[in-house]
């Protein structure tokens, strides 16, 4: 027979907006079975330092041995303290009425998320970027053995595309260059390429 409550509990766990479990760190004494003597305490202390990632220094070893000795004081064998994570299911003893409330909360949360997605589709946010290029360089134009930063036109387009931008216009323009004078004494013009990128979020 289908367990409806279990289906709802699985749905609640997948919801993501409700905490359904908690992780607690528990420390317990583990019996190594080794006879409690200096050699085995030393061995356990070395393993403790390695497990914790501590440096194998004399002062650390002394502290580790003291820790092992304190853990083993009521035993004839070497005892070590181990920590491990234990996950507790917060929904294990939940009442049917609470399952229904949590289910409704998950449905509401999903509707809110869906509404946010629809809002972004209907009312997208646009960003624009403009690149002005003096030269349209190809990969073949890259100088050999040069330390100067080089980026071809294709690399520029790929850099923006990887970040989610796309080209909406490419235009050429001429600008006056007042710093350079032609032989006739008039200022020269420079051709530039203007690339406009758009990003929708």
Short mmCIF file of C-alpha atoms in Angstrom, two decimals:
data_model
loop_
_atom_site.label_atom_id
_atom_site.label_comp_id
_atom_site.label_asym_id
_atom_site.label_seq_id
_atom_site.Cartn_x
_atom_site.Cartn_y
_atom_site.Cartn_z
CA UNK A 1 0.00 0.00 0.00
CA UNK A 2 1.26 3.47 -0.86
CA UNK A 3 2.54 5.43 2.13
CA UNK A 4 1.30 8.95 1.38
CA UNK A 5 2.99 10.43 4.43
CA UNK A 6 6.36 9.06 3.34
CA UNK A 7 5.89 10.55 -0.13
CA UNK A 8 5.12 13.93 1.43
CA UNK A 9 8.14 13.66 3.74
CA UNK A 10 10.40 12.91 0.77
CA UNK A 11 8.99 15.95 -1.02
CA UNK A 12 9.62 18.13 2.05
CA UNK A 13 13.24 16.93 2.23
CA UNK A 14 13.77 17.84 -1.43
CA UNK A 15 12.20 21.26 -0.89
CA UNK A 16 15.45 22.74 0.43
CA UNK A 17 13.84 25.62 2.30
CA UNK A 18 13.06 23.63 5.46
CA UNK A 19 15.68 22.14 7.73
CA UNK A 20 14.84 18.45 7.95
CA UNK A 21 17.98 17.14 9.63
CA UNK A 22 20.73 18.23 11.97
CA UNK A 23 24.31 17.05 12.18
CA UNK A 24 25.86 16.66 15.62
CA UNK A 25 29.49 15.87 16.33
CA UNK A 26 29.81 13.10 18.91
CA UNK A 27 32.96 12.05 20.73
CA UNK A 28 33.28 8.49 21.94
CA UNK A 29 35.96 6.28 23.46
CA UNK A 30 37.27 3.58 21.15
CA UNK A 31 39.07 0.55 22.55
CA UNK A 32 42.09 -0.20 20.36
CA UNK A 33 42.60 -3.58 22.03
CA UNK A 34 46.27 -2.75 22.54
CA UNK A 35 47.86 -3.40 25.91
CA UNK A 36 48.37 -0.18 27.84
CA UNK A 37 52.13 0.23 27.81
CA UNK A 38 54.58 2.95 26.77
CA UNK A 39 55.12 1.58 23.27
CA UNK A 40 51.42 1.34 22.41
CA UNK A 41 50.63 4.73 23.95
CA UNK A 42 53.43 6.22 21.84
CA UNK A 43 52.01 4.52 18.75
CA UNK A 44 48.48 5.78 19.46
CA UNK A 45 49.83 9.29 20.08
CA UNK A 46 51.63 9.30 16.72
CA UNK A 47 48.44 8.17 14.96
CA UNK A 48 46.53 10.90 16.79
CA UNK A 49 48.94 13.59 15.53
CA UNK A 50 48.71 12.25 11.98
CA UNK A 51 44.91 12.13 12.09
CA UNK A 52 44.68 15.70 13.37
CA UNK A 53 47.31 16.98 10.96
CA UNK A 54 49.57 18.25 13.74
CA UNK A 55 53.32 18.56 13.28
CA UNK A 56 55.42 15.69 14.65
CA UNK A 57 57.18 17.84 17.25
CA UNK A 58 58.25 16.77 20.71
CA UNK A 59 55.84 19.13 22.48
CA UNK A 60 52.91 17.92 20.37
CA UNK A 61 53.85 14.30 21.04
CA UNK A 62 53.95 14.93 24.79
CA UNK A 63 50.48 16.49 24.71
CA UNK A 64 49.13 13.67 22.53
CA UNK A 65 50.49 11.00 24.89
CA UNK A 66 48.93 12.79 27.85
CA UNK A 67 45.63 12.87 25.97
CA UNK A 68 45.84 9.11 25.31
CA UNK A 69 46.80 8.36 28.91
CA UNK A 70 43.85 10.37 30.26
CA UNK A 71 41.48 8.58 27.88
CA UNK A 72 42.85 5.19 28.98
CA UNK A 73 43.10 5.79 32.73
CA UNK A 74 40.18 3.49 33.60
CA UNK A 75 41.10 0.75 31.14
CA UNK A 76 43.78 -1.94 30.82
CA UNK A 77 44.00 -1.26 27.09
CA UNK A 78 44.76 1.85 25.06
CA UNK A 79 41.64 3.95 24.53
CA UNK A 80 41.37 6.78 22.01
CA UNK A 81 38.74 9.45 21.60
CA UNK A 82 37.16 9.65 18.16
CA UNK A 83 34.77 12.27 16.87
CA UNK A 84 32.21 11.47 14.23
CA UNK A 85 29.20 13.22 12.78
CA UNK A 86 25.76 11.83 13.47
CA UNK A 87 22.84 13.02 11.38
CA UNK A 88 19.49 13.27 13.11
CA UNK A 89 16.27 13.12 11.10
CA UNK A 90 14.07 15.91 12.44
CA UNK A 91 11.02 14.46 10.71
CA UNK A 92 11.21 10.99 12.24
CA UNK A 93 8.50 11.58 14.88
CA UNK A 94 6.50 14.28 13.15
CA UNK A 95 2.71 14.37 13.49
CA UNK A 96 0.42 14.10 10.47
CA UNK A 97 -0.90 17.63 11.01
CA UNK A 98 2.66 18.99 10.94
CA UNK A 99 3.41 17.07 7.75
CA UNK A 100 0.48 18.84 6.10
CA UNK A 101 1.69 22.25 7.32
CA UNK A 102 5.23 21.64 6.09
CA UNK A 103 3.90 20.44 2.74
CA UNK A 104 1.93 23.66 2.35
CA UNK A 105 5.03 25.66 3.30
CA UNK A 106 7.06 23.85 0.61
CA UNK A 107 4.38 24.47 -2.00
CA UNK A 108 4.30 28.16 -1.08
CA UNK A 109 8.10 28.37 -1.23
CA UNK A 110 8.13 26.74 -4.68
CA UNK A 111 5.47 29.18 -5.89
CA UNK A 112 7.56 32.12 -4.65
CA UNK A 113 10.65 30.77 -6.45
CA UNK A 114 8.62 30.19 -9.61
CA UNK A 115 7.25 33.73 -9.41
CA UNK A 116 10.78 35.12 -9.10
CA UNK A 117 11.87 33.18 -12.20
CA UNK A 118 8.85 34.37 -14.17
CA UNK A 119 9.52 37.95 -13.07
CA UNK A 120 13.07 37.72 -14.42
CA UNK A 121 11.74 36.35 -17.71
CA UNK A 122 9.04 39.00 -18.06
CA UNK A 123 11.12 41.87 -16.63
CA UNK A 124 14.75 41.00 -17.37
CA UNK A 125 17.60 43.20 -16.20
CA UNK A 126 20.00 44.26 -18.95
CA UNK A 127 23.61 45.35 -18.70
CA UNK A 128 25.73 46.80 -21.47
CA UNK A 129 29.44 47.04 -22.13
CA UNK A 130 31.32 48.89 -24.87
CA UNK A 131 34.74 48.03 -26.28
CA UNK A 132 36.51 50.50 -28.59
CA UNK A 133 39.22 48.87 -30.72
CA UNK A 134 41.90 50.71 -32.66
CA UNK A 135 42.79 47.52 -34.51
CA UNK A 136 40.92 44.32 -35.26
CA UNK A 137 43.62 41.75 -34.62
CA UNK A 138 43.53 38.06 -35.46
CA UNK A 139 45.45 35.28 -33.75
CA UNK A 140 47.98 35.44 -36.59
CA UNK A 141 48.83 39.02 -35.61
CA UNK A 142 50.25 37.95 -32.25
CA UNK A 143 53.90 39.03 -32.13
CA UNK A 144 56.43 36.31 -31.53
CA UNK A 145 58.38 36.30 -28.25
CA UNK A 146 56.66 39.46 -27.04
CA UNK A 147 55.90 40.23 -23.40
CA UNK A 148 53.15 42.68 -24.31
CA UNK A 149 49.60 41.67 -23.48
CA UNK A 150 47.83 40.52 -26.63
CA UNK A 151 44.16 39.83 -27.26
CA UNK A 152 42.75 39.08 -30.68
CA UNK A 153 39.25 40.07 -31.71
CA UNK A 154 38.16 36.45 -31.43
CA UNK A 155 39.60 36.18 -27.91
CA UNK A 156 37.75 39.36 -26.93
CA UNK A 157 34.45 37.94 -28.18
CA UNK A 158 35.05 34.61 -26.43
CA UNK A 159 35.91 36.35 -23.16
CA UNK A 160 32.58 38.16 -23.14
CA UNK A 161 30.68 35.09 -24.37
CA UNK A 162 32.08 32.96 -21.55
CA UNK A 163 30.69 35.51 -19.08
CA UNK A 164 27.22 35.36 -20.67
CA UNK A 165 27.43 38.48 -22.87
CA UNK A 166 26.48 38.64 -26.54
CA UNK A 167 27.22 41.15 -29.29
CA UNK A 168 24.37 43.45 -30.30
CA UNK A 169 26.27 45.79 -32.61
CA UNK A 170 29.62 46.30 -34.32
CA UNK A 171 30.23 49.68 -35.97
CA UNK A 172 33.20 51.49 -37.48
CA UNK A 173 33.91 55.15 -36.86
CA UNK A 174 36.55 57.71 -37.65
CA UNK A 175 37.94 59.97 -34.96
CA UNK A 176 40.27 62.92 -35.23
CA UNK A 177 43.68 62.45 -33.73
CA UNK A 178 44.87 65.87 -32.64
CA UNK A 179 48.26 64.61 -31.55
CA UNK A 180 49.24 63.45 -35.03
CA UNK A 181 49.55 65.99 -37.84
CA UNK A 182 49.52 65.01 -41.45
CA UNK A 183 51.98 66.47 -43.97
CA UNK A 184 49.38 69.06 -44.95
CA UNK A 185 49.21 70.36 -41.38
CA UNK A 186 45.73 69.04 -40.67
CA UNK A 187 44.94 66.56 -37.92
CA UNK A 188 44.68 62.98 -39.11
CA UNK A 189 41.79 60.59 -38.51
CA UNK A 190 41.86 57.16 -36.94
CA UNK A 191 39.48 54.35 -37.73
CA UNK A 192 38.06 52.53 -34.74
CA UNK A 193 35.70 49.61 -34.25
CA UNK A 194 33.04 49.93 -31.55
CA UNK A 195 31.58 46.69 -30.19
CA UNK A 196 28.54 46.79 -27.91
CA UNK A 197 27.76 43.80 -25.69
CA UNK A 198 24.55 42.98 -23.84
CA UNK A 199 23.98 40.79 -20.79
CA UNK A 200 20.55 39.71 -19.55
CA UNK A 201 20.04 38.62 -15.96
#
